[in-house]
XYZ file of N, CA and C in Angstrom:
570
model
N 2.980 7.996 20.409
C 2.405 8.406 19.142
C 2.265 7.190 18.246
N 1.159 7.059 17.567
C 0.911 5.906 16.716
C 1.007 6.252 15.252
N 0.786 5.240 14.438
C 0.836 5.412 12.990
C -0.530 5.144 12.391
N -0.851 5.921 11.387
C -2.041 5.722 10.582
C -1.612 5.988 9.150
N -1.406 4.907 8.396
C -0.847 5.051 7.063
C -1.350 3.962 6.130
N -1.238 4.227 4.848
C -1.576 3.263 3.803
C -0.460 3.276 2.777
N -0.410 2.231 1.969
C 0.596 2.174 0.914
C 0.047 1.432 -0.289
N 0.652 1.705 -1.414
C 0.318 1.072 -2.677
C 1.627 0.834 -3.407
N 1.866 -0.396 -3.827
C 3.067 -0.738 -4.587
C 2.637 -1.349 -5.911
N 3.273 -0.903 -7.002
C 2.907 -1.371 -8.339
C 4.158 -1.868 -9.044
N 4.030 -3.017 -9.696
C 5.136 -3.600 -10.459
C 4.618 -3.996 -11.835
N 5.386 -3.617 -12.860
C 4.994 -3.985 -14.217
C 4.332 -2.859 -14.992
N 4.343 -1.668 -14.436
C 3.774 -0.496 -15.093
C 4.693 0.668 -14.765
N 5.108 1.456 -15.759
C 6.018 2.572 -15.489
C 5.426 3.597 -14.513
N 6.317 4.197 -13.732
C 5.907 5.198 -12.746
C 5.024 6.273 -13.371
N 5.412 6.780 -14.527
C 4.643 7.849 -15.173
C 3.210 7.397 -15.462
N 3.052 6.163 -15.874
C 1.714 5.646 -16.179
C 0.900 5.459 -14.890
N 1.548 4.961 -13.831
C 0.869 4.800 -12.546
C 0.334 6.150 -12.076
N 1.202 7.157 -12.116
C 0.782 8.490 -11.669
C -0.335 9.048 -12.545
N -0.223 8.860 -13.846
C -1.265 9.337 -14.759
C -2.608 8.675 -14.439
N -2.599 7.369 -14.242
C -3.844 6.648 -13.956
C -4.451 7.046 -12.614
N -3.610 7.492 -11.695
C -4.100 7.929 -10.381
C -4.340 9.433 -10.315
N -4.150 10.124 -11.436
C -4.309 11.584 -11.515
C -3.386 12.282 -10.519
N -2.138 11.820 -10.469
C -1.123 12.417 -9.602
C 0.063 12.863 -10.447
N 0.896 13.720 -9.858
C 2.158 14.124 -10.475
C 3.168 14.345 -9.365
N 4.454 14.348 -9.744
C 5.500 14.631 -8.773
C 5.402 16.101 -8.393
N 5.443 16.376 -7.101
C 5.336 17.744 -6.602
C 6.602 18.540 -6.833
N 6.520 19.823 -6.543
C 7.628 20.740 -6.778
C 8.569 20.875 -5.587
N 8.085 20.593 -4.377
C 8.936 20.746 -3.200
C 8.538 19.723 -2.137
N 9.434 19.420 -1.202
C 9.108 18.454 -0.151
C 7.856 18.823 0.650
N 7.557 20.097 0.762
C 6.368 20.503 1.520
C 5.074 20.053 0.840
N 5.142 19.750 -0.462
C 3.953 19.242 -1.157
C 3.465 17.936 -0.533
N 4.405 17.093 -0.085
C 4.024 15.824 0.530
C 3.322 16.052 1.865
N 3.716 17.096 2.573
C 3.047 17.397 3.836
C 1.610 17.819 3.584
N 1.402 18.564 2.518
C 0.056 19.037 2.200
C -0.824 17.915 1.651
N -0.294 17.132 0.704
C -1.089 16.087 0.061
C -1.142 14.801 0.881
N -0.114 14.569 1.708
C -0.039 13.315 2.461
C 0.426 12.148 1.616
N 1.013 12.439 0.445
C 1.434 11.387 -0.482
C 2.889 11.571 -0.895
N 3.602 10.448 -0.997
C 4.951 10.484 -1.544
C 5.216 9.163 -2.249
N 6.140 9.190 -3.211
C 6.436 7.999 -3.998
C 7.916 7.705 -4.037
N 8.253 6.439 -4.325
C 9.645 6.012 -4.355
C 9.763 4.738 -5.180
N 10.828 4.652 -5.984
C 11.138 3.416 -6.702
C 11.875 2.477 -5.757
N 11.487 1.196 -5.782
C 12.107 0.178 -4.945
C 12.759 -0.879 -5.826
N 13.752 -1.575 -5.299
C 14.382 -2.662 -6.065
C 13.337 -3.691 -6.488
N 13.622 -4.361 -7.564
C 12.691 -5.374 -8.047
C 11.597 -4.813 -8.923
N 11.666 -3.509 -9.237
C 10.690 -2.911 -10.138
C 9.424 -2.398 -9.490
N 9.384 -2.313 -8.177
C 8.190 -1.813 -7.488
C 8.251 -0.291 -7.365
N 7.145 0.364 -7.660
C 6.978 1.790 -7.398
C 5.977 1.890 -6.252
N 6.386 2.523 -5.162
C 5.580 2.568 -3.946
C 5.072 3.987 -3.699
N 3.802 4.087 -3.352
C 3.206 5.344 -2.917
C 2.785 5.157 -1.460
N 3.314 5.999 -0.590
C 2.948 5.991 0.830
C 1.966 7.125 1.068
N 0.915 6.833 1.807
C -0.149 7.815 2.041
C -0.402 7.980 3.531
N -0.645 9.214 3.906
C -1.072 9.485 5.274
C -2.504 8.949 5.407
N -2.805 8.368 6.528
C -4.138 7.876 6.880
C -4.385 6.428 6.437
N -4.969 5.704 7.333
C -5.376 4.319 7.117
C -6.609 4.303 6.217
N -6.670 3.347 5.305
C -7.826 3.242 4.428
C -7.883 4.328 3.370
N -6.736 4.806 2.918
C -6.674 5.853 1.897
C -7.370 5.377 0.612
N -8.020 6.272 -0.138
C -8.691 5.883 -1.378
C -7.800 5.142 -2.382
N -6.479 5.355 -2.333
C -5.590 4.637 -3.241
C -5.612 3.127 -3.003
N -6.073 2.715 -1.835
C -6.079 1.289 -1.499
C -7.467 0.662 -1.608
N -8.412 1.401 -2.156
C -9.777 0.872 -2.308
C -9.842 -0.089 -3.493
N -10.760 -1.040 -3.401
C -10.886 -2.073 -4.426
C -11.055 -1.502 -5.837
N -11.906 -0.503 -6.012
C -12.139 0.048 -7.346
C -10.847 0.610 -7.952
N -10.054 1.277 -7.139
C -8.770 1.816 -7.608
C -7.819 0.687 -7.962
N -7.717 -0.304 -7.096
C -6.797 -1.421 -7.320
C -7.215 -2.252 -8.529
N -8.492 -2.429 -8.721
C -8.972 -3.183 -9.874
C -8.542 -2.501 -11.177
N -8.752 -1.211 -11.245
C -8.406 -0.442 -12.447
C -6.891 -0.368 -12.631
N -6.177 -0.034 -11.562
C -4.739 0.177 -11.656
C -3.973 -1.109 -11.943
N -4.449 -2.250 -11.458
C -3.705 -3.504 -11.611
C -3.859 -4.144 -12.983
N -4.645 -3.547 -13.869
C -4.761 -4.095 -15.218
C -3.394 -4.080 -15.891
N -2.913 -5.243 -16.279
C -1.621 -5.350 -16.950
C -0.422 -5.328 -16.019
N -0.647 -5.431 -14.716
C 0.473 -5.387 -13.774
C 0.056 -6.005 -12.444
N 0.946 -5.906 -11.455
C 0.665 -6.357 -10.096
C 0.564 -5.147 -9.183
N -0.258 -5.254 -8.156
C -0.355 -4.203 -7.136
C -0.484 -4.864 -5.769
N 0.218 -4.301 -4.807
C 0.104 -4.717 -3.415
C -0.231 -3.465 -2.627
N -1.278 -3.532 -1.833
C -1.702 -2.371 -1.052
C -1.941 -2.808 0.382
N -1.907 -1.835 1.282
C -2.172 -2.156 2.673
C -2.196 -0.922 3.534
N -2.290 -1.160 4.829
C -2.303 -0.051 5.763
C -2.285 -0.537 7.192
N -1.927 0.392 8.067
C -1.945 0.111 9.504
C -2.550 1.294 10.248
N -3.244 0.960 11.310
C -3.774 1.954 12.244
C -3.397 1.449 13.628
N -2.287 1.988 14.154
C -1.758 1.466 15.416
C -2.590 1.887 16.621
N -3.389 2.922 16.490
C -4.213 3.374 17.616
C -5.228 2.309 18.028
N -5.715 1.547 17.049
C -6.683 0.483 17.334
C -6.149 -0.898 16.942
N -4.877 -0.947 16.545
C -4.194 -2.192 16.182
C -4.934 -2.968 15.085
N -5.180 -2.277 13.979
C -5.741 -2.893 12.782
C -4.708 -2.799 11.673
N -4.612 -3.831 10.867
C -3.694 -3.816 9.731
C -4.291 -4.655 8.616
N -3.928 -4.314 7.393
C -4.476 -5.014 6.240
C -3.487 -4.969 5.082
N -3.605 -5.926 4.183
C -2.821 -5.935 2.951
C -3.563 -6.793 1.935
N -3.298 -6.524 0.657
C -3.922 -7.305 -0.402
C -3.054 -7.265 -1.649
N -3.260 -8.242 -2.502
C -2.538 -8.301 -3.762
C -3.522 -8.419 -4.913
N -3.267 -7.649 -5.952
C -4.110 -7.645 -7.148
C -3.243 -7.886 -8.376
N -3.811 -8.501 -9.395
C -3.109 -8.699 -10.664
C -4.139 -8.738 -11.786
N -3.861 -7.990 -12.828
C -4.723 -7.958 -14.012
C -6.190 -7.704 -13.677
N -6.428 -6.765 -12.763
C -7.783 -6.350 -12.438
C -8.527 -7.244 -11.471
N -7.831 -8.228 -10.888
C -8.498 -9.153 -9.965
C -7.736 -9.251 -8.644
N -8.490 -9.313 -7.563
C -7.869 -9.537 -6.270
C -7.363 -10.976 -6.227
N -6.079 -11.135 -5.860
C -5.473 -12.461 -5.756
C -5.498 -12.943 -4.309
N -5.228 -12.039 -3.386
C -5.221 -12.381 -1.965
C -5.541 -11.146 -1.141
N -5.944 -11.397 0.101
C -6.300 -10.321 1.037
C -6.094 -10.846 2.447
N -5.635 -9.975 3.350
C -5.554 -10.329 4.766
C -5.856 -9.112 5.615
N -6.355 -9.387 6.824
C -6.753 -8.312 7.712
C -6.593 -8.786 9.157
N -6.062 -7.903 9.996
C -5.927 -8.197 11.428
C -6.655 -7.113 12.213
N -7.451 -7.536 13.156
C -8.168 -6.613 14.042
C -8.011 -7.147 15.459
N -7.178 -6.472 16.249
C -6.902 -6.963 17.602
C -8.117 -6.886 18.513
N -9.133 -6.077 18.144
C -10.341 -6.037 18.955
C -11.108 -7.354 18.863
N -10.927 -8.073 17.765
C -11.521 -9.404 17.640
C -10.723 -10.373 18.506
N -9.387 -10.346 18.327
C -8.477 -11.161 19.133
C -7.053 -10.839 18.699
N -6.123 -10.991 19.607
C -4.716 -10.747 19.280
C -4.255 -11.698 18.179
N -4.786 -12.897 18.163
C -4.373 -13.868 17.157
C -5.260 -13.839 15.914
N -6.183 -12.883 15.833
C -7.063 -12.760 14.680
C -6.272 -12.458 13.425
N -6.518 -13.206 12.369
C -5.974 -12.919 11.054
C -6.910 -13.532 10.025
N -7.656 -12.688 9.346
C -8.579 -13.154 8.315
C -7.866 -13.095 6.976
N -8.049 -14.130 6.156
C -7.446 -14.145 4.821
C -8.454 -14.688 3.817
N -8.195 -14.353 2.558
C -8.952 -14.971 1.461
C -8.046 -14.993 0.231
N -8.382 -15.861 -0.684
C -7.594 -15.990 -1.898
C -6.329 -16.798 -1.670
N -5.402 -16.656 -2.595
C -4.147 -17.405 -2.548
C -3.040 -16.514 -1.990
N -2.903 -16.516 -0.661
C -1.870 -15.725 0.008
C -0.509 -16.247 -0.453
N 0.447 -15.356 -0.790
C 1.762 -15.802 -1.272
C 2.431 -16.800 -0.323
N 3.127 -17.773 -0.893
C 3.759 -18.850 -0.127
C 4.714 -18.329 0.938
N 5.387 -17.205 0.668
C 6.335 -16.651 1.632
C 5.657 -16.309 2.962
N 4.352 -16.149 2.948
C 3.660 -15.772 4.167
C 3.661 -16.879 5.217
N 3.738 -18.117 4.809
C 3.724 -19.219 5.761
C 4.818 -19.063 6.815
N 6.035 -18.782 6.391
C 7.148 -18.584 7.325
C 6.973 -17.337 8.179
N 6.475 -16.262 7.572
C 6.233 -15.017 8.315
C 5.226 -15.271 9.435
N 4.122 -15.914 9.099
C 3.068 -16.182 10.076
C 3.581 -17.090 11.191
N 4.315 -18.125 10.820
C 4.883 -19.050 11.809
C 5.788 -18.300 12.791
N 6.651 -17.423 12.281
C 7.553 -16.646 13.150
C 6.786 -15.708 14.078
N 5.754 -15.046 13.564
C 4.966 -14.134 14.401
C 4.214 -14.887 15.494
N 3.673 -16.054 15.159
C 3.001 -16.865 16.172
C 3.983 -17.317 17.252
N 5.209 -17.684 16.833
C 6.234 -18.103 17.797
C 6.617 -16.944 18.715
N 6.752 -15.736 18.140
C 7.059 -14.560 18.961
C 5.936 -14.276 19.952
N 4.701 -14.415 19.495
C 3.544 -14.185 20.367
C 3.559 -15.177 21.531
N 3.816 -16.418 21.211
C 3.840 -17.456 22.249
C 5.002 -17.244 23.209
N 6.172 -16.888 22.690
C 7.347 -16.667 23.542
C 7.141 -15.500 24.498
N 6.329 -14.533 24.091
C 6.071 -13.363 24.932
C 5.006 -13.634 25.989
N 4.276 -14.750 25.828
C 3.263 -15.082 26.825
C 1.906 -15.388 26.241
N 1.810 -15.521 24.923
C 0.544 -15.879 24.284
C -0.379 -14.698 24.068
N -1.650 -14.982 23.822
C -2.598 -13.925 23.468
C -2.925 -12.950 24.595
N -2.636 -13.306 25.823
C -2.975 -12.433 26.946
C -1.792 -11.642 27.485
N -0.694 -11.588 26.738
C 0.535 -10.959 27.254
C 0.549 -9.437 27.128
N -0.400 -8.870 26.397
C -0.431 -7.415 26.240
C 0.351 -6.909 25.047
N 0.894 -7.813 24.244
C 1.630 -7.451 23.026
C 0.955 -8.164 21.861
N 0.925 -7.504 20.694
C 0.245 -8.058 19.521
C 1.239 -8.192 18.366
N 1.804 -9.373 18.203
C 2.751 -9.610 17.113
C 2.038 -9.880 15.787
N 0.849 -10.427 15.811
C 0.127 -10.769 14.591
C -0.265 -9.507 13.816
N -0.384 -8.392 14.508
C -0.639 -7.095 13.874
C 0.338 -6.852 12.728
N 1.570 -7.322 12.861
C 2.617 -7.074 11.865
C 2.518 -7.956 10.626
N 1.624 -8.915 10.596
C 1.551 -9.852 9.478
C 1.397 -9.162 8.112
N 0.418 -8.273 7.917
C 0.278 -7.632 6.609
C 1.506 -6.806 6.195
N 2.069 -6.047 7.125
C 3.222 -5.214 6.769
C 4.458 -6.065 6.476
N 4.617 -7.172 7.190
C 5.767 -8.056 6.946
C 5.632 -8.756 5.598
N 4.425 -9.135 5.226
C 4.223 -9.734 3.902
C 4.490 -8.706 2.812
N 4.005 -7.474 3.006
C 4.278 -6.413 2.034
C 5.780 -6.214 1.869
N 6.510 -6.185 2.968
C 7.960 -6.004 2.904
C 8.626 -7.155 2.148
N 8.196 -8.385 2.426
C 8.780 -9.543 1.744
C 8.540 -9.492 0.236
N 7.401 -8.977 -0.172
C 7.057 -8.933 -1.598
C 7.646 -7.728 -2.323
N 7.601 -6.558 -1.678
C 7.937 -5.310 -2.377
C 9.195 -4.618 -1.869
N 9.628 -4.961 -0.676
C 10.754 -4.272 -0.047
C 10.344 -3.086 0.802
N 9.072 -2.699 0.764
C 8.598 -1.528 1.510
C 8.053 -1.920 2.878
N 8.457 -1.155 3.894
C 7.890 -1.269 5.237
C 7.722 0.160 5.754
N 6.555 0.481 6.257
C 6.249 1.864 6.617
C 7.137 2.427 7.724
N 7.769 1.594 8.530
C 8.613 2.083 9.621
C 10.106 1.960 9.336
N 10.468 1.436 8.195
C 11.873 1.203 7.887
C 12.237 1.917 6.593
N 13.496 2.296 6.486
C 13.965 2.874 5.227
C 15.415 2.473 5.003
N 15.771 2.438 3.756
C 17.138 2.134 3.344
C 17.816 3.438 2.964
N 19.141 3.519 3.114
C 19.854 4.767 2.795
C 19.657 5.241 1.352
N 19.431 4.317 0.428
C 19.308 4.716 -0.982
C 17.876 5.036 -1.412
N 16.931 5.021 -0.485
C 15.556 5.386 -0.831
C 15.472 6.891 -1.079
N 14.898 7.252 -2.202
C 14.693 8.657 -2.530
C 13.203 8.877 -2.776
N 12.560 9.474 -1.810
C 11.127 9.728 -1.890
C 10.869 11.089 -2.519
N 9.818 11.162 -3.317
C 9.424 12.444 -3.912
C 7.964 12.727 -3.551
N 7.644 14.017 -3.373
C 6.272 14.382 -3.023
C 5.335 14.166 -4.210
N 4.103 13.833 -3.922
C 3.087 13.661 -4.954
C 1.921 14.592 -4.672
N 1.360 15.138 -5.727
C 0.203 16.026 -5.627
C -0.789 15.673 -6.729
N -2.003 16.155 -6.593
C -3.016 15.934 -7.626
C -2.580 16.610 -8.916
N -2.746 15.911 -10.014
C -2.402 16.467 -11.327
C -3.579 17.293 -11.834
N -3.289 18.396 -12.508
C -4.399 19.159 -13.088
C -5.044 18.344 -14.208
N -6.332 18.561 -14.442
C -6.978 17.824 -15.534
C -6.302 18.165 -16.863
N -6.276 17.207 -17.787
C -5.621 17.467 -19.068
C -6.303 18.624 -19.807
N -5.474 19.461 -20.430
C -6.010 20.584 -21.193
C -6.511 20.082 -22.533
N -7.614 20.653 -22.954
C -8.137 20.305 -24.275
C -7.475 21.222 -25.285
N -7.097 20.642 -26.379
C -6.444 21.448 -27.407
C -7.486 22.300 -28.136
N -7.044 23.415 -28.653
C -7.961 24.275 -29.398
C -8.445 23.564 -30.660
N -7.585 22.666 -31.197
C -7.956 21.938 -32.409
C -9.085 20.958 -32.118
N -9.033 20.333 -30.923
C -10.098 19.401 -30.529
C -11.438 20.080 -30.449
N -11.473 21.335 -30.049
C -12.725 22.081 -29.931
C -13.346 22.397 -31.280
N -12.545 22.419 -32.338
C -13.072 22.706 -33.677
C -13.962 21.594 -34.221
N -13.720 20.378 -33.735
C -14.436 19.236 -34.302
C -15.533 18.710 -33.388
N -15.964 19.509 -32.428
C -17.067 19.097 -31.552
C -18.365 19.075 -32.334
N -19.184 18.139 -31.990
C -20.492 18.062 -32.656
C -21.535 18.695 -31.802
């Protein structure tokens, strides 16, 4: 069984504001996460993480990240293990700072990047290349470079889609109802 998931981590903006801007709210029961495919959790270092079912979830699209990252930092990414694709990006103040993408159909050692990838990635990439080589190189049938985006996300935010810490407390997320208009607001319509 494979994984198909996306994530969004935000630092520098309160959880309530993040949810409001994304038109989400905390659900009433754990089954809400099964229905919506979304759950959230506070991480050390001030990161609020939203995990989403499905690769390429709308929460990780450029337009969403541009809007949401105003006044804060955002790191988003995803993996699709069925086809061995992975991606991650970092945004700050409405601008993409860095982006990376791996597609094993191009090559096991494929890793496209743009922008200023965080310095911590140099060591991560070096270790993954060493693991790939130790296993037999690009033709060994194993793809270590696939893990590059998720390992960078973990180094920056503490979140990894396959790992959890005992103190992680995830809550279900659901779509928030549109804000109600007050009866007083209706009196002053033109």
